CSV table of C-alpha atoms in Angstrom, one decimal:
chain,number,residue,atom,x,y,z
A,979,UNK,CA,150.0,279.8,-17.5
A,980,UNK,CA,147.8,281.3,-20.1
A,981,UNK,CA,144.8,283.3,-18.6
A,982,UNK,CA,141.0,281.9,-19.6
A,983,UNK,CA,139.6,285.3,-21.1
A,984,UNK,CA,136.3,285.3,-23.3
A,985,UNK,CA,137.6,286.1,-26.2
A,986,UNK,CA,140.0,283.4,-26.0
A,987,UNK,CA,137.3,281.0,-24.6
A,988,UNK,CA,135.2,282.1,-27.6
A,989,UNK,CA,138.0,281.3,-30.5
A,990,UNK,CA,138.1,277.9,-28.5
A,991,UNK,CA,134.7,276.7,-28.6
A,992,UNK,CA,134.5,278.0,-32.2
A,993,UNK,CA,137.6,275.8,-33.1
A,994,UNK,CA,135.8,273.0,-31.6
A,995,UNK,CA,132.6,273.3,-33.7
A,996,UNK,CA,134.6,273.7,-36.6
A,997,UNK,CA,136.6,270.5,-36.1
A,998,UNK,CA,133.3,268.4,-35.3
A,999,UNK,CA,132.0,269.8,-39.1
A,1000,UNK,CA,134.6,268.3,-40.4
A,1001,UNK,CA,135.3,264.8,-39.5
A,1002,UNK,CA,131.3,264.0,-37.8
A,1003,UNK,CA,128.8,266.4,-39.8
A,1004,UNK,CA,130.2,267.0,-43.4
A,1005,UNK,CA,130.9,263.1,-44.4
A,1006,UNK,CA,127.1,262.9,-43.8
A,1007,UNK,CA,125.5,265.7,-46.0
A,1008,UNK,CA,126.6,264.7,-49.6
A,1009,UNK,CA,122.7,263.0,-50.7
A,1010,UNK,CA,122.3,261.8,-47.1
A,1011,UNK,CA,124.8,258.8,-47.9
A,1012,UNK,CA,128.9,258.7,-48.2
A,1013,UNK,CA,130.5,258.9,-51.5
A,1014,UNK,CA,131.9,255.8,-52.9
A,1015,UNK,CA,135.5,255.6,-54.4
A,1016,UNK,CA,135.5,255.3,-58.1
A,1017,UNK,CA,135.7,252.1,-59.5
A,1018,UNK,CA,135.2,250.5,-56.3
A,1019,UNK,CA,131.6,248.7,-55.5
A,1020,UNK,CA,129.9,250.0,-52.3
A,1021,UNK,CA,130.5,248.0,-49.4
A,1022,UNK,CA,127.6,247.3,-46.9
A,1023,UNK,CA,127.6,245.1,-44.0
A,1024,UNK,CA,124.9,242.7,-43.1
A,1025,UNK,CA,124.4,239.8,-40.9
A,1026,UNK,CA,124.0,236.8,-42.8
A,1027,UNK,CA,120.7,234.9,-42.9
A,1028,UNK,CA,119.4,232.0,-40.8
A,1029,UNK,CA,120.0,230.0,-43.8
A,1030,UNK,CA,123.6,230.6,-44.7
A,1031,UNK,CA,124.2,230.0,-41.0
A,1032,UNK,CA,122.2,226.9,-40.4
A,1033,UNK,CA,121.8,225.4,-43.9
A,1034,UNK,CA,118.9,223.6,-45.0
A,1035,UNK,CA,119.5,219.8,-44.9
A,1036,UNK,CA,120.0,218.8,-48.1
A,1037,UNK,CA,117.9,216.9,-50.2
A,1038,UNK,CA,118.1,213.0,-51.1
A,1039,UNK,CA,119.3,212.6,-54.6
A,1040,UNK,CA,116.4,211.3,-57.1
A,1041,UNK,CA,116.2,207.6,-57.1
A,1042,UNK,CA,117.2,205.9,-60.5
A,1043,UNK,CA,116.4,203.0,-62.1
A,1044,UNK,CA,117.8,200.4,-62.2
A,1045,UNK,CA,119.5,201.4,-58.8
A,1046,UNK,CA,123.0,200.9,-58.4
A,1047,UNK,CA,124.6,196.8,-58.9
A,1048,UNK,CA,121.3,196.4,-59.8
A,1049,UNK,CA,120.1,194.8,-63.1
A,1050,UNK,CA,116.8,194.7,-64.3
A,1051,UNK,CA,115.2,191.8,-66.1
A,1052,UNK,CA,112.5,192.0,-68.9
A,1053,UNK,CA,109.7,190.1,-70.7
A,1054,UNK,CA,108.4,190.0,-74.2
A,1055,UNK,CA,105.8,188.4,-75.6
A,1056,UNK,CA,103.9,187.8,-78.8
A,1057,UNK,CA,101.0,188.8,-77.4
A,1058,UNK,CA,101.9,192.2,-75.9
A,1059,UNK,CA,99.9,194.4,-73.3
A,1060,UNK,CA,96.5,192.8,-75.6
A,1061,UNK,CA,97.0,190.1,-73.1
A,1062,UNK,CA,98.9,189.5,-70.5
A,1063,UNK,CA,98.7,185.6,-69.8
A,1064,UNK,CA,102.1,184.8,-70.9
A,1065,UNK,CA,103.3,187.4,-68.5
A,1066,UNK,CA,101.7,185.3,-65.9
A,1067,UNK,CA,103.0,182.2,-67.2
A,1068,UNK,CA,106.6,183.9,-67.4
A,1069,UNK,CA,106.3,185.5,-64.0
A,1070,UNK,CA,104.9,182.2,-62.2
A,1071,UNK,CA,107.9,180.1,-63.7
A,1072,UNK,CA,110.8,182.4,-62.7
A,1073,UNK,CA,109.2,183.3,-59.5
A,1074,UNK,CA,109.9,187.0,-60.3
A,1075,UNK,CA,108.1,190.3,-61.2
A,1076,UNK,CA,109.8,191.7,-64.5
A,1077,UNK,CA,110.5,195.2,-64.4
A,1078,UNK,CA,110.5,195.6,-68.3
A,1079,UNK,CA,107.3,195.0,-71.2
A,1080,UNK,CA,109.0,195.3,-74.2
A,1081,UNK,CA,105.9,195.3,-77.0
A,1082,UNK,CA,106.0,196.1,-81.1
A,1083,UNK,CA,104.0,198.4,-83.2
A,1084,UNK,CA,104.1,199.2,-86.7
A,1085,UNK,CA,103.5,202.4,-88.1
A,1086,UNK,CA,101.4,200.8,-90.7
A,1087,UNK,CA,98.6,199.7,-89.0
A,1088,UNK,CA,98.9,201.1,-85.1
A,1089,UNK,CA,98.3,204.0,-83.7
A,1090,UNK,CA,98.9,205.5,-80.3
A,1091,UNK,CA,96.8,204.1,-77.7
A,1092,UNK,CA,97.5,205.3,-74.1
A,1093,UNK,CA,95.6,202.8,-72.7
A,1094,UNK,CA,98.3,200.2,-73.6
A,1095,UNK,CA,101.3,202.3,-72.2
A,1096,UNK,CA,98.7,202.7,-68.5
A,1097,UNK,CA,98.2,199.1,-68.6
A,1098,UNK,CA,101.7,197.9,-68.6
A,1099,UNK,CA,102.6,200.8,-66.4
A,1100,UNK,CA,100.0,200.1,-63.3
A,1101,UNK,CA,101.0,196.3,-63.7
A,1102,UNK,CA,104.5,197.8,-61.8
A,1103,UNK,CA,106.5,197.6,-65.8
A,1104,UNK,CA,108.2,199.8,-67.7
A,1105,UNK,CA,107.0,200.3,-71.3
A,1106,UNK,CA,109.3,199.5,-73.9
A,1107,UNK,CA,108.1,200.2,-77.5
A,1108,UNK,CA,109.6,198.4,-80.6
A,1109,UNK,CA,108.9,201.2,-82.6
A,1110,UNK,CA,108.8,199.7,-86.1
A,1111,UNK,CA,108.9,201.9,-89.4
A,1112,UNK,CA,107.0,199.6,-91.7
A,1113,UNK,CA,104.1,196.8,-92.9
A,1114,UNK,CA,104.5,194.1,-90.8
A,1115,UNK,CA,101.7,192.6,-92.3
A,1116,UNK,CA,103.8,191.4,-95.2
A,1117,UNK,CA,105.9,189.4,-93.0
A,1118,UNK,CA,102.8,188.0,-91.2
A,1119,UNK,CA,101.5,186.6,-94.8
A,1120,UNK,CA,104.9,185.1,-96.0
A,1121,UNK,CA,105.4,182.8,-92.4
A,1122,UNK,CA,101.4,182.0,-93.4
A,1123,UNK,CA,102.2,180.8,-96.8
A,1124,UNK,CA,105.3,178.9,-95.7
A,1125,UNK,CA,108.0,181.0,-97.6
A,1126,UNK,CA,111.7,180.1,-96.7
A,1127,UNK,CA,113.2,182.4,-94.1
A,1128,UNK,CA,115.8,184.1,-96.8
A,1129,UNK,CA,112.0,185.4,-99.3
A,1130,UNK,CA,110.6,186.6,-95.7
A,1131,UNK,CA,113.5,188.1,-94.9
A,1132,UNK,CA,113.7,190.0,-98.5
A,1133,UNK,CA,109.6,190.4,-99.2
A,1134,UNK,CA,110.0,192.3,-95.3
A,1135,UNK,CA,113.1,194.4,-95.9
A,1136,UNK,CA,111.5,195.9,-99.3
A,1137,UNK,CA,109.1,198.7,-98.9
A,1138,UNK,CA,109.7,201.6,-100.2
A,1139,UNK,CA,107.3,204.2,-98.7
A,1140,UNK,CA,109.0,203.1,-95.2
A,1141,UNK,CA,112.5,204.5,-96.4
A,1142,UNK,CA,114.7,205.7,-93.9
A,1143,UNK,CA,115.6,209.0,-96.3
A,1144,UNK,CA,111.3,209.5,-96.6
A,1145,UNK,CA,111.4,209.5,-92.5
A,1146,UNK,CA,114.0,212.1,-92.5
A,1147,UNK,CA,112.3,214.5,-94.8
A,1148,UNK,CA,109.5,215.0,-92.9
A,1149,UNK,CA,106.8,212.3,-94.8
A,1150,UNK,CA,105.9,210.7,-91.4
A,1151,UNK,CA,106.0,213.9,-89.5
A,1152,UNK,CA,102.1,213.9,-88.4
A,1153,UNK,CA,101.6,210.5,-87.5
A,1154,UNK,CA,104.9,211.0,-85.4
A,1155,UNK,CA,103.5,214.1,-83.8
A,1156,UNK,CA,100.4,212.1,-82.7
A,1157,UNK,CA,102.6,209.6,-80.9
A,1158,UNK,CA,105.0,212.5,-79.1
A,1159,UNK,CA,102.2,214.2,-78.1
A,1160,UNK,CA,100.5,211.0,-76.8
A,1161,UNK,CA,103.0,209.4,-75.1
A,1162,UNK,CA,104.5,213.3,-73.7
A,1163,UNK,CA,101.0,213.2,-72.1
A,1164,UNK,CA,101.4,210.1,-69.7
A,1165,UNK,CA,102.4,210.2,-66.6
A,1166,UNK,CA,105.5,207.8,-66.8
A,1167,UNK,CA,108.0,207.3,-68.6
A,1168,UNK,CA,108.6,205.1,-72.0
A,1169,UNK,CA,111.1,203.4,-73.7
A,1170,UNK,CA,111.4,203.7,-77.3
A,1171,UNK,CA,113.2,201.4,-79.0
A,1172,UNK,CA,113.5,202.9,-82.3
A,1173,UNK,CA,113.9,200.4,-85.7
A,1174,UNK,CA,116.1,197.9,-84.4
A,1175,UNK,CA,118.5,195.9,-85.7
A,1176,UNK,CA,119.5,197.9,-88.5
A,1177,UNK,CA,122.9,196.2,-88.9
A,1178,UNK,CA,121.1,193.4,-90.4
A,1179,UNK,CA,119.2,193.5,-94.0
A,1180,UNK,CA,115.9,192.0,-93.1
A,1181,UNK,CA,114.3,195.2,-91.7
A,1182,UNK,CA,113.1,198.0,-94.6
A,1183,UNK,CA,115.2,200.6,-91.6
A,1184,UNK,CA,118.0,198.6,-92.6
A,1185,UNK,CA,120.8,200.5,-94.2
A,1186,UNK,CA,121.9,197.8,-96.5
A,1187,UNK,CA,118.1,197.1,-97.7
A,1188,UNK,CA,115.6,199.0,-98.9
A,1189,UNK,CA,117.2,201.7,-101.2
A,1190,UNK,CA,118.4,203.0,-98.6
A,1191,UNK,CA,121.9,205.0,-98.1
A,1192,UNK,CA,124.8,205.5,-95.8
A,1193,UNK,CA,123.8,207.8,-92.9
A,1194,UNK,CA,120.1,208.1,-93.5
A,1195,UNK,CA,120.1,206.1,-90.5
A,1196,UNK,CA,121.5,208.3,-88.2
A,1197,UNK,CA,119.4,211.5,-90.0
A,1198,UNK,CA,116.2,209.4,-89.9
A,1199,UNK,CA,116.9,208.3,-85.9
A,1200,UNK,CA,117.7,212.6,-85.1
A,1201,UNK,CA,115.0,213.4,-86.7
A,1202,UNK,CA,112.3,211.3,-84.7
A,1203,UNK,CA,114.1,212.3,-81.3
A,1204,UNK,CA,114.1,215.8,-82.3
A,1205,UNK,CA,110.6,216.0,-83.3
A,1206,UNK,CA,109.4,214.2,-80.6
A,1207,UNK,CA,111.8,217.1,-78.0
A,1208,UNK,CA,110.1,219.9,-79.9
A,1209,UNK,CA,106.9,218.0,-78.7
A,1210,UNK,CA,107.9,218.6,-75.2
A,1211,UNK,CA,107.7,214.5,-74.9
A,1212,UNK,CA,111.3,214.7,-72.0
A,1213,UNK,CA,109.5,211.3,-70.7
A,1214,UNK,CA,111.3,209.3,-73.1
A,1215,UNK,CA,113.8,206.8,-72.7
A,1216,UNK,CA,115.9,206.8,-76.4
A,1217,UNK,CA,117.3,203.0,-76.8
A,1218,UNK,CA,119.7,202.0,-79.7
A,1219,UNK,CA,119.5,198.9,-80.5
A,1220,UNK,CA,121.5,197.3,-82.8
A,1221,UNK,CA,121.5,192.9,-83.6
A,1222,UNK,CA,124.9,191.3,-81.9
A,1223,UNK,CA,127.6,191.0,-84.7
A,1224,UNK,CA,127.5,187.5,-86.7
A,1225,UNK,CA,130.8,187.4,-89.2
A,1226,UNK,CA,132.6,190.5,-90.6
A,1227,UNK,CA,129.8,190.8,-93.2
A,1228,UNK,CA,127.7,192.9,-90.9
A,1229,UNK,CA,128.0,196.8,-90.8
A,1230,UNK,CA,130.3,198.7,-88.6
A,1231,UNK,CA,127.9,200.1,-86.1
A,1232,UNK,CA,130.0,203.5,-85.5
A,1233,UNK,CA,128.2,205.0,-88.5
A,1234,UNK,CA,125.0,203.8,-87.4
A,1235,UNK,CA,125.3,205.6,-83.8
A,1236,UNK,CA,123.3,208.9,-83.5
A,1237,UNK,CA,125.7,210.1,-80.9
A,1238,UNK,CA,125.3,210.2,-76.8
A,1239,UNK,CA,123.4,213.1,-77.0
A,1240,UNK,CA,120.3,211.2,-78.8
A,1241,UNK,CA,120.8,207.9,-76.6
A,1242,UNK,CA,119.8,207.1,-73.3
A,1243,UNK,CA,120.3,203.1,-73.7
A,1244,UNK,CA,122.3,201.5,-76.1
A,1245,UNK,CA,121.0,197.7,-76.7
A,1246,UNK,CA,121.8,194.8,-78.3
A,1247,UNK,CA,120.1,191.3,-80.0
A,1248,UNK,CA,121.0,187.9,-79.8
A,1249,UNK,CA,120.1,184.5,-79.1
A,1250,UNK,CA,121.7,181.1,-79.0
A,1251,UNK,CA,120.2,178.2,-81.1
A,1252,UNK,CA,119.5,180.1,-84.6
A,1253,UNK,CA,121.7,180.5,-87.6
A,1254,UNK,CA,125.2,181.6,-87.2
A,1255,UNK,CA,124.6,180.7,-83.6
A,1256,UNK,CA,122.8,177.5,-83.7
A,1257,UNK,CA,125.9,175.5,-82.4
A,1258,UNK,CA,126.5,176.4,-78.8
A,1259,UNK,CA,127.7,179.1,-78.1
A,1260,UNK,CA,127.8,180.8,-74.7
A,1261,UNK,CA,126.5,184.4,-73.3
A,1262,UNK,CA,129.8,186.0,-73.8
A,1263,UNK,CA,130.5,184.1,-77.5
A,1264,UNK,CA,127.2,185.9,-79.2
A,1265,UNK,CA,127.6,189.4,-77.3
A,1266,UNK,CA,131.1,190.5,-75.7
A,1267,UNK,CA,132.7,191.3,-78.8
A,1268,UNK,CA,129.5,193.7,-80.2
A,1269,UNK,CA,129.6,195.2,-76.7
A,1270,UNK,CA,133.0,196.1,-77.2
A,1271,UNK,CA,132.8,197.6,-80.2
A,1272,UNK,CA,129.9,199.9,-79.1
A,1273,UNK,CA,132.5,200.9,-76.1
A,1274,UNK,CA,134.6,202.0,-79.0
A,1275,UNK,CA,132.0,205.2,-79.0
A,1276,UNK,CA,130.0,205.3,-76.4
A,1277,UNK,CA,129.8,204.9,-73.0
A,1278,UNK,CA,125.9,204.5,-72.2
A,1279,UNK,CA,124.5,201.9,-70.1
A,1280,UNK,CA,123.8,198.5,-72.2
A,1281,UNK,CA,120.8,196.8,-72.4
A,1282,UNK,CA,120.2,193.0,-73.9
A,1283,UNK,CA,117.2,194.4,-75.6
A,1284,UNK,CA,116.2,190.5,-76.9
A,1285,UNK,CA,117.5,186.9,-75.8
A,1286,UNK,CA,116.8,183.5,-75.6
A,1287,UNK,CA,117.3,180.2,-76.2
A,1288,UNK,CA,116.6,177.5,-77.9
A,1289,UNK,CA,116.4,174.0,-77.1
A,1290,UNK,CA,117.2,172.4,-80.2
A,1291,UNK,CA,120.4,170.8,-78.7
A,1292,UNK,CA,119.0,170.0,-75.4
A,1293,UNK,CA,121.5,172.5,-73.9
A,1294,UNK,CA,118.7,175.0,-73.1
A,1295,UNK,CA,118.8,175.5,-69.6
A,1296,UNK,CA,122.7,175.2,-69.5
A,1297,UNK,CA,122.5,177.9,-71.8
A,1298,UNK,CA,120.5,180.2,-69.1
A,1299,UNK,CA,122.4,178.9,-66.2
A,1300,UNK,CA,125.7,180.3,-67.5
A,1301,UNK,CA,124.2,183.1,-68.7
A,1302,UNK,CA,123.3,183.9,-65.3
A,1303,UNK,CA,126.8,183.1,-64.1
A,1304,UNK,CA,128.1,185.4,-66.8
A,1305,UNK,CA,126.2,188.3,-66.2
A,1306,UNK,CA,127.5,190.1,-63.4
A,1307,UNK,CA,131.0,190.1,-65.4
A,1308,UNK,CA,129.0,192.7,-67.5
A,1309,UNK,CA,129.2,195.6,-65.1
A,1310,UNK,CA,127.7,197.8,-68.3
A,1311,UNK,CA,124.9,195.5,-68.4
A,1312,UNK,CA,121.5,197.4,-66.9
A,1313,UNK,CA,119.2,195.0,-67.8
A,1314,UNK,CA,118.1,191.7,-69.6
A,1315,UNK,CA,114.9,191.0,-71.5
A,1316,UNK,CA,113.7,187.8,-72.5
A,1317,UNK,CA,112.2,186.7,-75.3
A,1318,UNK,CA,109.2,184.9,-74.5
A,1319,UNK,CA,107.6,184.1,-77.5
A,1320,UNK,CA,107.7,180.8,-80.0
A,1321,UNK,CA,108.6,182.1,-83.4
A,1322,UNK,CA,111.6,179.9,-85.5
A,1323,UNK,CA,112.1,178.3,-82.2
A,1324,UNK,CA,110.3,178.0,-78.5
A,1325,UNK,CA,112.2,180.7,-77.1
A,1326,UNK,CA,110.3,180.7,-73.6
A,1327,UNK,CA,111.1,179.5,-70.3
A,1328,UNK,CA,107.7,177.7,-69.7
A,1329,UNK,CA,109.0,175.3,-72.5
A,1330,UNK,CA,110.2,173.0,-69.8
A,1331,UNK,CA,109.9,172.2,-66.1
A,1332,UNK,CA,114.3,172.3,-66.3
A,1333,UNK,CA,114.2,175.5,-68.4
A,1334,UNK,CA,111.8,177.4,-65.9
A,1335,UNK,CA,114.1,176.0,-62.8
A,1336,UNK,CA,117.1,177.2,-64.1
A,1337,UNK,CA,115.3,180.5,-65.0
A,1338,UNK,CA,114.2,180.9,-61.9
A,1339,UNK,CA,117.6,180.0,-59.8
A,1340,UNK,CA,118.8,182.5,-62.1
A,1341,UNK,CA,117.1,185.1,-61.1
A,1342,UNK,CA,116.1,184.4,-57.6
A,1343,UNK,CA,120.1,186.8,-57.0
A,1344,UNK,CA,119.6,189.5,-54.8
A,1345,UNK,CA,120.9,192.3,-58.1
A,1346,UNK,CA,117.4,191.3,-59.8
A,1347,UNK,CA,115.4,191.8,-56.9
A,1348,UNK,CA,113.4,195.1,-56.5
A,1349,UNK,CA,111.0,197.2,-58.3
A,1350,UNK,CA,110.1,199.8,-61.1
A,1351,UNK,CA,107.6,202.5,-60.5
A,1352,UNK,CA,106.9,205.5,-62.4
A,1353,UNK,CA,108.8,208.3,-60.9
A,1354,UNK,CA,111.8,206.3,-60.9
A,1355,UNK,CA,114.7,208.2,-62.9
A,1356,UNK,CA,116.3,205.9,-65.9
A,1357,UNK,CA,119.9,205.5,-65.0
A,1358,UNK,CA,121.5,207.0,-68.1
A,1359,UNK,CA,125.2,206.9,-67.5
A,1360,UNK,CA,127.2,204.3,-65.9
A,1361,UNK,CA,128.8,206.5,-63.3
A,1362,UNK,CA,125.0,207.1,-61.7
């Protein structure tokens, strides 16, 4: 056995201290910190927070309207939010609160007016604005003097200054700011359904009337919504809204679509007991093939923008009862607005005691019954 000397004790302990420098002291003294390894990130361990441990509950997803397998049903009137008797009238006879005003304004003579948007809105609607590019006022005076429906249709549909390729260039651009900024400022959202029916040639928006040429429709449309986004107005609801096909005379609407991205609603026209459709003809005869033409390029959520019925064959409430029956077929279908105004024909559903029943049977179905209110999301894609 070795002996335990000093000397040898000595070289010992200094061994000792010199293997503790090297793997306990030294790691430590290089900027207070280890190295890292190049091209490797530095590594640090810490205990995870009370969040990723317990998460947060998760918040309900924003409410939509119309909600889902539910459809919502409209009103028009003549009269507008200037007075809202016949929204009484309608409302007392179908025993239901719409959830849509749909009201017109030409950019002739009207200018914004927030009271009229607040009015509709605190009466638990929706505002839906016709927004109409020309002098109405030239229709007005032709049904005064009597004119046959073909001169009204042409005195209407000519007016230059109102051309879709003068919209585009910018001619409107301040009275169109005025609007944006009017209706951004409200604290709801609105509807605007944009020159409507332009398939047809009795509108100056038309494509085929007017002077006007292929595709201004679509430039005239992108440049509204995009003036109207640069205005910071995001509470907008953008609704296309082209008239239900009559004969293969009529347009194809795939040129006259602005594309998904400028479209919240795409909507269509029609109405049983008036020209081409003055012989009966059923829900599904006047708008299932236009609707499935508009599937051809888009898949937005479809909206019957303007309906009715006449009474001229005495088929009138038939007409509404199968509608009813039809409807929930449409599973694209979002919501239905009625027409209730007397102009050609009596399109309401106070025109008779039978016509209000059947209205009213209609739309006493569960998928009509709820409400709008203001911070409501619009269901913009089926799949919501």
């Amino acid at each position: 056995m070795a002996r335990l000397t000093v000397p040898r004790v000595t070289m010992a302990l200094v061994g000792v201290l010199l293997l503790t420098y090297a793997f306990a002291i030294a790691p430590r003294t290089t900027a207070g910190r280890p190295e890292r390894a190049a091209g490797k990130p530095e590594h640090t361990t810490t205990q995870p927070s009370a969040a990723a441990v317990e998460p947060s509950p998760s918040s309900r997803p924003p409410e939509v309207f119309p909600p889902a397998e539910k459809v919502f049903i409209g009103v028009a009137t003549k009269e507008g939010p200037y007075d809202f008797t016949p929204v009484a009238d309608f409302t007392a006879a179908a025993g239901h609160q719409p959830q849509v005003m749909l009201f017109s304004s030409g950019w002739a003579t009207d200018t914004f007016d927030r009271a009229l948007f607040d009015e509709i809105s605190g009466r638990g609607m929706l505002p839906m604005l016709a927004w109409e590019p020309w002098d109405y006022r030239l229709d007005e005076k032709a049904r005064e003097q009597g004119a046959a429906r073909r001169t009204i249709d042409r005195i209407r549909s000519h007016q230059p200054d109102y051309r879709l390729s003068h919209i585009a260039r910018g001619d409107f651009d301040d009275y169109l700011l005025s609007w944006a900024e009017g209706i951004g400022a409200l604290d709801h959202p609105v509807a605007i359904r944009f020159a409507h029916e332009m398939n047809g040639n009795w509108y100056p928006w038309c494509e085929t009337a007017n002077g006007n040429r292929p595709g201004d429709y679509v430039r005239a449309w992108r440049h509204v919504h995009d003036l109207f986004e640069a205005a910071g107005a995001s509470n907008v609801i953008w609704v296309w809204s082209p008239n239900a096909r009559w004969d293969g005379s009529t347009p194809k609407l795939a040129g006259l679509y602005p594309g998904d991205e400028y479209v919240d609603w795409v909507g269509l026209s029609g109405y049983y007991g008036m020209g081409a459709f003055s012989k009966y003809r059923s829900f599904d005869a006047i708008f299932k093939d236009t609707s499935r033409e508009i599937r051809t390029f888009s898949d937005k959520p479809l909206v019957i923008t303007e309906t009715g019925a006449s009474d001229t064959g005495g088929r009138k409430a038939e007409w509404i009862t199968e509608t009813f029956r039809l409807l929930p077929q449409h599973e694209d279908i979002i919501g239905l607005i009625w027409f209730e105004v007397t102009k050609e024909q009596d399109w309401r559903i106070v025109s008779s005691p039978a016509v209000a029943a059947a209205f009213a049977q209609g739309v006493a179905a569960p998928r009509y019954r709820f409400g709008w209110s203001p911070d409501l999301l619009p269901r913009t894609e089926l799949a919501d």
